[in-house]
Amino acid sequence: MKQGRILKDALILFTITVISGLILGGVHELTKDTINNSSISAHLEAYKTVFPDAVDFKADDKLTDALKKSNEELPSQNYGNVGLDQALQAVDKSGTVLGYVITSHSNDSYDGLVQILVGINADKTMKGIEILELNDTPGLGQRAEEPEFKGQFAGKSGESLTVTKSGSAGAEEINAISGATITSRAVTNAVNAALYLMYHNALQ
Amino acid sequence: MTNSLSISSSPHIRNQVTTPNIMFDVAIAMIPASAYGVYQFGIKAALVLFISVISCVLSEYVYQSLMGRPVTVSDGSALVTGMILGLNMPPAISLWIPFLGGVFAIIVVKQLFGGIGQNFMNPALAARCFLLISFAGEMTTFTYHDAVVSPTPLAALKGGQSVDLTAMFIGKIPGSMGEVSVIALLIGAAYMLIRKVISIRIPAAYLITFALFVFIFGRQDLSYVLAHLCGGGVIFGAFFMATDYSSSPITSKGQIIFGIILGILTGLFRLFGGSAEGVSYAIIISNLLVPLIEEISFPIPLGRERR
Amino acid sequence: MKNQNMERIWNGIWKENPTFVMMLGMCPTLAVTTSLINGFAMGISTALVLIFSNILISLLRKVISDNIRIPAYIVIVATLVSTVQMLLQAYIPSLYTALGIYIPLIVVNCIILGRAESFASKNGIIVSAFDGLGMGIGFTIALTLIGLVREILGAGSVLGTVVIPKEYHITAFVLAPGAFFALAVLTALQNKFKAPSATNGDTNSCGAGCGSCGEKIGG
């Protein structure tokens, strides 16, 4: 009698689980394409913000190899815990390569990871940056997302940039966000990682 | 005459150690540092100090009146809180920020928890930390000489630059108005020690532990350790803020443990933390540990065994 | 019958408001209410899950025996939450990014299991649905209010429109401490006006008797 009840309970639980699984599978099938599309279009939109004149962004084998090589060399550079995630060519309508869009990150921000997009022209000057992921303190580190800070990168050139707290940044310097030097430094080093790829492995 | 016939319960011993007396001694002890701050940073600094004090006293008066409680403004504790808060401010700050700080210190940290003696952390410091996370920009912009923004010695130290020790000792440096002059602070501290308002246990344990920590984990260099002791709010914190009666342990052994924890935390925050300074956070975190410290350090009556 | 349904809604909004009265679901209450829209969205997502979980659990209350009720409830709630999550990700991606980790955490929101346990498992389908609706509305109102207060004080804006100049923003209010301040003040006001509350101590406020409180701790 007791065994019968356990069997019955198990069977009920099993049925509930199976039905739940089926429902979840169905919803997943239904939403899969929409989710994919929206994340692709979100990415494309982000690429466009750092490289507005490009119409398409393409992967390139040579670039990917250069990225792998840079990732091996970066730890020996003085940029802290940084890495490169993706490098794409930004091409115009005729297929000419205008520059590059590089996804890089640093793990040294106040809350750990900061991931950014860096747009670099073919002549190695900076096109601009966009913050992809940053979970810092609002009002402090999170101000890296304001144009006042991230706008500084556009037009800069040079192999590596440094952060200054003086408030009057020179040619290869970036003004720190007041009260958030760590975040400023992490973002700048993630940019430096992208520059390293350009200067040392991709565009000799 | 009728006063002398009042009936009260024991104890009946009377002496001069009353809350107003203690508080006014602390206030007097802060005069050298305040005077130096005003001398160095000008009339704006006096205004910041004045606003902080007014805000604290007013908040206490208004809150207690509204809540129908006895008004205790005259015991001087709000005055002291206001002075400590004011001395913790950068002199160039917008005036409404110290005002908000005073309201927060008195109403949120002190009165909501039951008023004087009941606050679980130092009201002035809790307010400073509240302001620091709310207005990080304004609270960390220090000016020196004609409103030129410059880094504090601690920030310079963190950035690996060298600092001028003599200037730090006298106070010719940018910083919060109350913490710049070590000599003025030490005069006030000596006054409090002589008047027996504070005991040397907490400051001594704090400063020694902190110096050792910096020596071991920072740089084995005497001038580096001295720069850390003279820079920022360590001296001010050790003598004026960590010794706050209601948020520090009452047992002597507990006071020494409290000082040691403070020293370690301050060292940790300064050497391994994100920002250059860490005294305020060290003190309010240690304030929270006070009940535990008292629990383990309570003296055992003769003949009893520890539970 | 109709009165009973309306009573459930009123009960969820005022008499047993899950946030201000029962102090349930504190984790999302404190964590996601950094702005009005975040609070509102979290409230609505939770309300949706709550209504459907109440309906399903009430429907299955005769089938699910006492021994397996907790795993069965969890599976049902988790399925609903995952569905909401996927729908949000597909159709309102911006909201999905803003709510982040807190959507999956709806599963462990004690309001949902609490209502399943103390109400839906003992009552009919329709009245359970209204109970879920009421609780959901109550939760949404509370989160929206807290979000409104924090957004105005911390970011100086309402629904993203800046109304207070930047230098007067009290950043602490969009951080964790601000959540506690805002909740404390709103609860204090409620106490002041003698609204029923767990902290007033004069009402058997959870409505389910004291035996059900075991599930409510730690939400």
XYZ file of C-alpha atoms in Angstrom:
730
model
C 0.000 0.000 0.000
C 2.755 2.413 1.036
C 4.849 1.443 -1.953
C 1.910 2.139 -4.196
C 1.636 5.653 -2.906
C 5.305 6.409 -3.494
C 4.966 5.097 -7.047
C 1.901 7.209 -7.607
C 3.618 10.353 -6.252
C 6.678 9.708 -8.352
C 4.537 9.255 -11.420
C 2.706 12.538 -10.791
C 5.954 14.409 -10.273
C 7.346 12.796 -13.380
C 4.333 13.873 -15.422
C 4.551 17.434 -14.158
C 8.246 17.549 -15.032
C 7.704 16.136 -18.516
C 4.920 18.594 -19.281
C 7.048 21.463 -17.967
C 9.930 20.318 -20.128
C 7.713 20.180 -23.201
C 6.334 23.668 -22.563
C 9.832 25.068 -22.067
C 11.041 23.415 -25.245
C 8.111 24.889 -27.152
C 8.671 28.415 -25.844
C 12.374 28.090 -26.601
C 11.648 27.091 -30.207
C 9.221 29.967 -30.555
C 11.526 32.650 -29.211
C 14.883 31.289 -30.432
C 15.011 33.169 -33.710
C 13.747 36.445 -32.264
C 16.335 36.314 -29.490
C 19.111 35.595 -31.966
C 18.045 38.336 -34.326
C 17.716 40.918 -31.602
C 21.152 40.121 -30.205
C 22.699 40.289 -33.700
C 21.030 43.602 -34.429
C 22.062 44.886 -31.006
C 25.662 43.986 -31.829
C 25.477 45.549 -35.267
C 24.083 48.708 -33.751
C 26.918 48.860 -31.239
C 29.490 48.354 -34.029
C 27.875 51.187 -35.936
C 28.165 53.549 -32.974
C 31.951 53.208 -32.979
C 32.207 53.021 -36.776
C 29.263 54.895 -38.315
C 30.582 55.037 -41.906
C 30.943 51.267 -42.276
C 28.079 49.221 -43.697
C 29.279 45.761 -42.795
C 31.582 44.070 -40.342
C 33.484 40.975 -41.430
C 35.667 38.432 -39.744
C 39.100 37.882 -41.251
C 41.364 34.868 -40.705
C 44.577 36.875 -40.568
C 43.034 39.241 -38.064
C 41.818 36.370 -35.918
C 45.300 34.851 -35.897
C 46.793 38.210 -34.940
C 44.244 38.405 -32.128
C 45.258 35.007 -30.787
C 48.929 35.975 -30.901
C 48.233 39.279 -29.118
C 46.287 37.504 -26.399
C 49.360 35.379 -25.707
C 51.621 38.408 -25.552
C 49.369 40.787 -23.615
C 49.997 39.403 -20.108
C 53.651 40.448 -20.411
C 52.611 44.012 -21.227
C 51.965 46.485 -18.450
C 48.205 46.638 -19.002
C 47.049 44.453 -16.136
C 44.490 41.724 -16.632
C 43.262 42.493 -20.152
C 42.257 40.441 -23.177
C 40.840 40.641 -26.681
C 37.550 38.942 -27.530
C 36.856 39.677 -31.159
C 38.270 41.666 -34.065
C 36.281 42.533 -37.177
C 37.025 44.504 -40.305
C 34.781 47.487 -40.908
C 34.077 47.689 -44.629
C 32.191 50.213 -46.734
C 29.788 49.539 -49.619
C 32.533 48.754 -52.137
C 34.230 46.337 -49.754
C 37.213 48.546 -48.916
C 38.511 48.069 -45.381
C 37.996 51.347 -43.525
C 39.261 50.148 -40.189
C 38.618 47.697 -37.423
C 36.167 47.087 -34.621
C 37.724 45.281 -31.707
C 35.998 43.881 -28.632
C 38.333 43.881 -25.658
C 38.005 43.659 -21.899
C 39.802 44.314 -18.653
C 39.185 42.504 -15.379
C 40.650 45.289 -13.298
C 37.645 47.569 -13.010
C 36.095 48.384 -9.651
C 33.547 45.621 -10.034
C 35.768 43.371 -12.101
C 34.941 43.049 -15.763
C 34.605 45.932 -18.168
C 34.038 45.039 -21.811
C 34.339 47.633 -24.552
C 34.198 48.070 -28.304
C 37.041 49.997 -29.882
C 36.856 51.433 -33.387
C 40.242 52.054 -34.999
C 40.810 53.582 -38.427
C 43.121 51.935 -40.945
C 45.677 54.681 -40.186
C 45.667 53.574 -36.517
C 43.889 56.653 -35.165
C 41.012 55.964 -32.813
C 37.483 56.215 -34.131
C 35.775 55.928 -30.775
C 34.825 53.494 -28.050
C 31.615 52.090 -26.657
C 31.113 50.418 -23.279
C 29.482 47.001 -23.674
C 29.527 45.781 -20.122
C 30.295 47.651 -16.939
C 28.782 47.075 -13.506
C 30.367 49.849 -11.526
C 29.014 52.236 -8.948
C 26.403 54.572 -10.454
C 27.601 58.154 -10.277
C 31.219 57.070 -10.054
C 32.632 54.342 -12.268
C 29.429 54.109 -14.258
C 30.143 57.615 -15.525
C 32.564 55.983 -17.955
C 29.471 55.570 -20.121
C 28.998 59.331 -20.365
C 30.330 61.021 -23.513
C 32.449 63.284 -21.346
C 34.731 60.343 -20.608
C 34.396 57.935 -23.496
C 34.334 60.764 -26.047
C 37.931 61.532 -25.160
C 39.175 58.497 -27.050
C 37.981 59.598 -30.482
C 40.792 61.053 -32.561
C 43.564 59.927 -30.236
C 46.571 58.234 -31.757
C 49.561 56.537 -30.247
C 50.607 53.097 -29.237
C 49.352 53.275 -25.707
C 47.331 55.732 -23.645
C 47.733 56.626 -19.990
C 45.292 58.024 -17.450
C 45.982 61.377 -15.843
C 44.280 62.965 -12.854
C 45.520 66.471 -13.670
C 42.356 67.301 -15.610
C 44.269 68.501 -18.670
C 45.106 65.445 -20.732
C 47.926 65.558 -23.258
C 48.071 63.857 -26.645
C 48.391 60.306 -25.389
C 46.543 60.863 -22.134
C 42.985 60.390 -20.920
C 41.404 62.444 -18.117
C 40.324 60.211 -15.247
C 36.725 60.340 -14.030
C 37.010 62.081 -10.671
C 36.571 59.557 -7.891
C 36.841 56.628 -10.301
C 40.458 56.319 -11.316
C 40.350 52.531 -11.222
C 37.536 52.350 -13.753
C 39.192 54.976 -15.955
C 42.401 52.993 -15.905
C 40.672 49.672 -16.653
C 38.841 51.134 -19.662
C 42.021 52.774 -20.949
C 43.955 49.537 -20.598
C 41.277 47.640 -22.487
C 41.721 50.249 -25.248
C 45.477 49.720 -25.024
C 44.969 46.004 -25.575
C 43.123 46.801 -28.801
C 45.866 49.221 -29.826
C 48.445 46.537 -29.114
C 46.739 44.245 -31.600
C 46.858 46.984 -34.219
C 50.417 48.098 -33.655
C 52.141 44.803 -33.051
C 50.327 42.047 -34.830
C 47.769 43.291 -37.323
C 49.077 46.329 -39.167
C 52.849 46.221 -39.314
C 16.133 76.125 47.610
C 13.526 73.731 46.331
C 16.143 72.169 44.083
C 18.214 70.932 46.982
C 15.235 69.053 48.345
C 14.675 66.946 45.241
C 14.506 63.219 45.751
C 16.327 60.916 43.367
C 17.505 57.343 43.302
C 21.149 56.390 43.817
C 23.971 56.998 42.949
C 24.228 60.291 44.765
C 27.885 61.030 44.023
C 28.318 64.252 42.112
C 31.332 65.362 40.135
C 32.214 67.436 37.138
C 32.057 64.597 34.610
C 28.794 65.472 32.891
C 27.895 65.159 29.251
C 28.046 68.940 28.612
C 31.455 69.197 30.288
C 32.905 66.362 28.219
C 31.401 67.670 25.011
C 32.659 71.211 25.548
C 36.138 69.865 26.284
C 36.066 67.980 22.972
C 34.858 71.116 21.223
C 37.670 73.162 22.790
C 40.161 70.502 21.690
C 39.032 70.950 18.104
C 39.609 74.699 18.146
C 43.307 74.599 17.103
C 42.530 72.416 14.084
C 39.507 74.545 13.162
C 41.468 77.766 13.547
C 44.256 76.426 11.383
C 41.743 75.281 8.745
C 40.180 78.740 8.609
C 43.623 80.380 8.524
C 44.751 78.161 5.664
C 41.629 77.887 3.520
C 40.025 81.233 4.292
C 36.551 82.411 5.185
C 34.873 79.691 3.088
C 36.213 77.074 5.490
C 34.701 78.928 8.453
C 31.396 79.001 6.620
C 31.479 75.225 5.968
C 32.177 74.596 9.647
C 29.440 76.993 10.716
C 26.843 75.412 8.400
C 27.688 71.898 9.651
C 27.271 72.914 13.285
C 24.061 74.870 12.661
C 22.607 71.999 10.663
C 23.332 69.446 13.382
C 22.020 71.577 16.246
C 18.947 72.614 14.293
C 18.167 69.025 13.219
C 18.360 67.846 16.801
C 16.154 70.674 18.028
C 13.539 70.290 15.298
C 13.398 66.486 15.505
C 13.105 66.362 19.282
C 10.490 69.128 19.338
C 8.400 67.436 16.664
C 8.616 64.053 18.367
C 7.708 65.538 21.729
C 10.921 64.416 23.358
C 13.039 66.440 25.786
C 15.291 68.736 23.756
C 18.935 67.927 24.515
C 20.624 70.491 22.303
C 22.323 72.094 25.276
C 24.392 69.004 26.100
C 26.762 69.966 23.290
C 26.814 66.600 21.541
C 25.221 67.989 18.386
C 27.776 70.788 18.423
C 30.623 68.257 18.549
C 29.075 66.144 15.779
C 28.715 69.283 13.676
C 32.323 70.299 14.249
C 33.672 66.836 13.381
C 31.520 66.760 10.257
C 32.661 70.234 9.224
C 36.312 69.396 9.751
C 35.834 66.338 7.523
C 34.702 68.448 4.572
C 36.826 69.693 1.717
C 36.860 73.489 2.148
C 35.675 74.221 -1.399
C 32.468 72.178 -1.095
C 29.010 73.550 -2.002
C 27.425 74.716 1.218
C 24.246 72.660 0.989
C 26.236 69.419 1.181
C 27.464 69.885 4.783
C 23.912 70.970 5.641
C 22.493 67.715 4.264
C 25.279 65.862 6.076
C 24.261 67.408 9.390
C 20.619 66.443 8.907
C 21.638 62.875 8.015
C 24.063 62.580 10.947
C 21.627 63.758 13.585
C 18.292 62.434 12.345
C 19.150 59.164 10.599
C 22.207 57.995 12.508
C 21.623 59.483 15.952
C 17.958 60.246 16.702
C 16.316 57.367 14.859
C 18.357 54.997 16.979
C 17.392 56.685 20.215
C 19.500 59.824 20.545
C 22.709 60.419 22.472
C 24.431 57.269 23.675
C 22.320 55.009 21.466
C 23.917 55.633 18.083
C 25.611 52.507 16.791
C 28.143 54.379 14.726
C 29.770 57.775 14.803
C 27.090 60.090 13.343
C 29.524 62.545 11.783
C 31.484 59.795 10.080
C 28.434 57.914 8.883
C 27.249 61.200 7.357
C 30.638 61.743 5.765
C 30.520 58.285 4.171
C 26.957 58.922 2.984
C 28.099 62.161 1.367
C 31.203 60.493 -0.036
C 29.268 57.864 -1.964
C 26.599 60.369 -2.976
C 28.766 63.261 -4.121
C 32.069 61.551 -4.862
C 33.198 64.342 -7.127
C 32.656 67.234 -4.715
C 33.815 65.285 -1.677
C 37.176 64.375 -3.192
C 38.035 67.644 -4.913
C 40.595 69.323 -2.710
C 41.861 72.764 -3.453
C 44.882 74.527 -2.096
C 45.976 78.115 -2.681
C 43.626 80.088 -4.882
C 41.285 77.257 -5.724
C 43.823 75.202 -7.664
C 42.705 71.579 -7.608
C 45.541 69.379 -6.456
C 45.934 65.817 -5.192
C 46.243 65.198 -1.460
C 49.578 63.826 -0.201
C 47.908 60.431 0.231
C 46.764 60.378 -3.386
C 50.272 61.392 -4.422
C 51.677 58.627 -2.233
C 49.326 56.110 -3.817
C 50.478 57.290 -7.229
C 54.066 56.614 -6.196
C 55.146 60.238 -5.882
C 57.155 61.622 -2.994
C 55.701 64.013 -0.426
C 56.976 66.794 1.814
C 56.809 65.572 5.420
C 57.362 68.930 7.104
C 54.563 70.537 5.106
C 52.296 67.667 6.120
C 53.179 68.066 9.779
C 52.435 71.780 9.791
C 49.475 71.478 7.427
C 50.558 73.275 4.260
C 48.810 70.692 2.102
C 45.439 70.245 0.412
C 42.892 68.100 2.233
C 39.820 68.193 4.462
C 40.082 71.288 6.602
C 40.362 69.453 9.896
C 42.922 66.868 8.978
C 45.681 68.860 7.310
C 47.602 70.141 10.323
C 49.037 67.343 12.454
C 50.486 69.767 14.979
C 47.147 71.512 15.597
C 45.437 68.135 16.032
C 48.076 66.943 18.479
C 47.640 70.074 20.614
C 43.918 69.340 20.843
C 44.590 65.663 21.573
C 47.002 66.578 24.374
C 44.330 68.826 25.898
C 41.788 65.999 25.896
C 44.292 63.565 27.386
C 45.231 66.000 30.175
C 41.585 66.693 30.948
C 41.047 62.904 30.951
C 38.255 63.251 28.403
C 39.713 60.398 26.401
C 42.077 57.598 27.340
C 45.213 56.960 25.320
C 44.286 53.298 24.744
C 42.317 53.550 21.503
C 44.542 56.123 19.727
C 47.754 54.414 20.813
C 46.628 50.930 19.785
C 45.281 52.356 16.531
C 48.364 54.343 15.533
C 50.893 51.682 16.532
C 49.031 48.896 14.712
C 48.584 51.099 11.662
C 52.268 52.098 11.588
C 53.341 48.463 11.915
C 50.921 47.414 9.180
C 52.211 50.061 6.784
C 55.793 49.157 7.671
C 55.274 45.436 7.053
C 52.958 45.495 4.011
C 53.855 48.856 2.528
C 57.452 50.024 2.407
C 60.127 49.385 5.018
C 60.966 53.057 5.086
C 60.484 55.356 8.059
C 59.548 58.450 6.067
C 56.946 56.437 4.140
C 55.362 55.272 7.386
C 55.449 58.811 8.795
C 53.846 60.166 5.640
C 50.995 57.682 6.083
C 50.594 58.684 9.731
C 50.579 62.412 8.994
C 48.555 62.237 5.789
C 44.788 62.036 5.628
C 42.580 61.573 8.648
C 44.468 59.028 10.773
C 45.447 61.451 13.547
C 42.082 63.204 13.517
C 40.308 59.857 13.415
C 42.365 58.222 16.145
C 41.950 60.975 18.745
C 38.638 62.618 17.897
C 36.448 60.102 16.065
C 37.421 56.606 17.207
C 37.157 57.724 20.831
C 33.470 58.685 20.536
C 31.893 57.419 23.766
C 28.795 55.703 22.502
C 30.391 53.942 19.545
C 33.586 52.612 21.132
C 34.001 49.800 23.695
C 33.781 50.598 27.410
C 36.209 47.929 28.625
C 39.935 48.733 28.589
C 40.860 45.455 26.936
C 38.087 46.074 24.412
C 39.448 49.522 23.625
C 42.828 48.054 22.758
C 41.255 45.365 20.548
C 39.163 48.120 18.934
C 42.304 50.167 18.210
C 44.084 47.170 16.694
C 41.139 46.382 14.401
C 41.044 50.028 13.337
C 44.752 50.003 12.511
C 44.510 46.844 10.433
C 41.402 47.995 8.551
C 42.829 51.445 7.796
C 46.065 49.864 6.557
C 44.154 47.389 4.405
C 41.980 50.095 2.847
C 44.870 52.458 2.204
C 47.396 49.997 0.831
C 45.177 47.493 -0.964
C 41.909 49.388 -1.442
C 40.709 51.415 -4.365
C 40.958 54.903 -2.918
C 43.804 56.605 -1.123
C 41.988 57.141 2.180
C 40.198 54.634 4.372
C 39.964 56.044 7.881
C 36.233 56.837 7.846
C 35.202 53.444 6.560
C 37.581 51.715 8.998
C 36.031 53.567 11.926
C 32.387 53.005 11.047
C 32.994 49.313 10.324
C 34.792 48.946 13.652
C 31.886 50.792 15.339
C 29.666 47.948 14.191
C 31.986 45.415 15.842
C 31.854 47.143 19.227
C 29.098 44.960 20.770
C 31.090 41.846 19.832
C 34.327 43.291 21.187
C 32.598 44.140 24.468
C 31.154 40.651 24.638
C 34.574 38.998 24.510
C 36.427 41.561 26.612
C 34.018 41.987 29.491
C 35.932 41.583 32.750
C 35.089 38.518 34.810
C 34.095 39.257 38.394
C 36.418 37.695 40.959
C 35.469 34.123 41.663
C 33.330 33.669 38.562
C 34.183 31.602 35.590
C 33.816 32.653 31.987
C 30.635 31.315 30.476
C -18.578 34.960 -4.867
C -17.756 38.133 -6.672
C -17.205 39.920 -3.387
C -14.726 37.322 -2.346
C -12.653 37.943 -5.475
C -12.630 41.689 -4.951
C -11.694 41.079 -1.343
C -8.627 39.079 -2.483
C -7.441 41.976 -4.639
C -7.923 44.516 -1.863
C -6.210 42.100 0.497
C -3.119 41.932 -1.729
C -2.923 45.662 -2.277
C -3.546 46.900 1.234
C -4.326 44.473 4.049
C -1.568 41.994 3.311
C 0.632 43.965 0.944
C 3.510 41.548 0.341
C 6.221 44.190 0.645
C 5.041 46.675 3.254
C 2.944 44.381 5.419
C 4.334 40.883 5.112
C 7.918 41.925 4.317
C 8.233 39.210 1.710
C 10.444 39.168 -1.351
C 12.934 41.604 0.080
C 15.690 40.543 -2.333
C 14.106 41.892 -5.535
C 12.536 44.737 -3.572
C 15.910 46.063 -2.530
C 17.936 45.091 -5.560
C 16.047 46.101 -8.691
C 14.189 49.215 -7.605
C 16.851 51.629 -8.818
C 14.308 53.316 -11.076
C 10.559 53.481 -11.439
C 10.493 51.457 -14.636
C 12.727 48.710 -13.212
C 10.526 48.381 -10.142
C 7.378 48.363 -12.237
C 8.708 45.750 -14.659
C 9.873 43.505 -11.861
C 6.461 43.836 -10.225
C 4.583 42.971 -13.411
C 6.844 39.980 -14.194
C 6.351 38.655 -10.706
C 2.605 39.295 -10.874
C 2.327 37.308 -14.114
C 4.195 34.365 -12.644
C 2.169 34.624 -9.459
C -1.214 34.539 -11.202
C -0.357 31.544 -13.347
C 1.383 29.645 -10.574
C -1.629 30.188 -8.317
C -3.979 28.947 -11.055
C -1.881 25.893 -11.863
C -1.276 24.935 -8.278
C -4.905 25.379 -7.370
C -5.826 23.266 -10.399
C -3.462 20.500 -9.372
C -4.109 20.726 -5.638
C -6.024 17.436 -5.553
C -3.397 15.620 -7.623
C -0.279 16.768 -5.826
C 0.043 15.020 -2.499
C 1.692 16.598 0.503
C 4.889 14.591 0.104
C 5.820 15.966 -3.276
C 4.286 19.402 -3.066
C 7.497 21.428 -2.709
C 9.350 19.895 -5.695
C 6.157 20.041 -7.746
C 5.593 23.728 -6.917
C 9.210 24.566 -7.680
C 9.051 22.852 -11.077
C 5.845 24.695 -11.974
C 7.148 28.080 -10.824
C 10.513 27.554 -12.525
C 8.794 26.685 -15.810
C 6.709 29.841 -15.639
C 9.708 32.001 -14.795
C 11.787 30.559 -17.633
C 8.926 31.233 -20.009
C 8.665 34.844 -18.868
C 12.427 35.174 -19.161
C 12.541 33.897 -22.740
C 9.597 36.048 -23.778
C 11.234 39.140 -22.262
C 14.555 38.375 -23.903
C 12.872 37.983 -27.250
C 10.450 40.876 -27.248
C 11.681 43.452 -24.687
C 15.485 42.957 -24.683
C 16.185 46.302 -22.983
C 14.095 45.299 -19.999
C 15.731 41.893 -19.988
C 19.165 43.533 -19.694
C 17.991 45.888 -16.954
C 16.450 43.161 -14.778
C 19.313 40.740 -15.469
C 19.857 38.110 -12.838
C 16.693 39.016 -10.955
C 14.350 37.385 -13.452
C 15.577 33.840 -12.755
C 15.490 34.764 -9.077
C 11.708 35.184 -9.246
C 11.702 31.397 -8.775
C 12.891 31.737 -5.219
C 10.786 34.807 -4.441
C 9.047 33.773 -1.247
C 5.816 35.512 -2.227
C 5.187 32.931 -4.930
C 5.872 29.828 -2.875
C 4.226 31.484 0.104
C 0.963 32.070 -1.767
C 1.095 28.614 -3.337
C 1.548 27.039 0.042
C -0.824 29.127 2.111
C -3.554 29.968 -0.372
C -3.629 28.303 -3.767
C -3.156 24.791 -2.426
C -6.310 25.166 -0.315
C -8.626 27.233 -2.497
C -10.446 27.178 -5.797
C -9.019 28.209 -9.130
C -10.786 31.531 -9.642
C -10.277 32.860 -6.158
C -6.617 31.760 -6.328
C -6.163 33.634 -9.577
C -7.588 36.758 -7.957
C -5.353 36.221 -4.953
C -2.351 36.108 -7.277
C -3.589 39.188 -9.098
C -4.051 41.112 -5.852
C -0.690 40.109 -4.467
C 0.919 40.920 -7.815
C -0.648 44.372 -7.926
C 0.359 45.013 -4.325
C 3.926 43.974 -5.048
C 4.017 46.078 -8.213
C 2.697 49.166 -6.430
C 5.273 48.770 -3.654
C 8.192 48.294 -6.044
C 7.078 51.154 -8.257
C 6.826 53.467 -5.248
C 10.262 52.538 -3.961
C 11.661 52.863 -7.470
C 10.064 56.303 -7.841
C 11.526 57.587 -4.584
C 14.978 56.228 -5.360
C 14.980 57.493 -8.930
C 13.963 61.020 -7.917
C 16.476 61.292 -5.095
C 19.313 59.291 -6.597
C 19.206 60.077 -10.296
C 17.052 63.203 -10.169
C 14.672 61.889 -12.791
C 11.203 60.477 -13.263
C 10.848 57.794 -15.935
C 14.255 58.806 -17.255
C 13.381 62.506 -17.650
C 15.812 64.537 -15.593
C 14.011 66.946 -13.267
C 16.766 67.803 -10.792
C 20.164 69.156 -11.932
C 23.019 66.693 -11.801
C 24.949 68.205 -8.901
C 22.016 67.639 -6.534
C 21.707 63.902 -7.133
C 22.179 61.894 -3.951
C 23.887 58.906 -5.536
C 23.573 56.817 -2.385
C 19.894 56.319 -3.203
C 20.515 54.309 -6.344
C 23.000 52.139 -4.427
C 22.090 49.413 -1.959
C 21.905 51.687 1.142
C 19.315 53.872 -0.586
C 17.054 50.863 -1.014
C 17.064 50.323 2.731
C 16.482 54.010 3.438
C 13.568 54.240 1.018
C 11.939 51.035 2.266
C 12.453 52.043 5.898
C 10.900 55.457 5.410
C 7.911 54.114 3.462
C 7.346 51.435 6.103
C 7.672 54.010 8.882
C 5.019 56.167 7.208
C 2.787 53.143 6.984
C 3.280 52.453 10.679
C 2.612 56.083 11.474
C -0.775 55.912 9.779
C -1.537 52.676 11.594
C -1.913 50.646 8.471
C -1.702 46.932 9.154
C 1.876 45.741 9.177
C 3.965 42.850 10.407
C 5.904 45.404 12.434
C 2.816 46.785 14.140
C 2.373 43.506 15.904
C -1.374 43.889 16.315
C -2.543 41.836 13.398
C -2.114 38.259 12.389
C -0.865 39.785 9.223
C 0.235 36.859 7.097
C -3.267 35.481 7.062
C -2.028 31.959 6.862
C -1.360 31.278 10.503
C 2.079 31.025 11.954
C 2.865 27.608 10.567
C 3.516 28.976 7.110
C 6.209 31.397 8.134
C 8.979 28.845 7.700
C 8.969 29.346 3.961
C 8.989 33.079 4.157
C 12.329 33.675 5.726
C 15.165 34.651 3.473
C 13.397 36.002 0.459
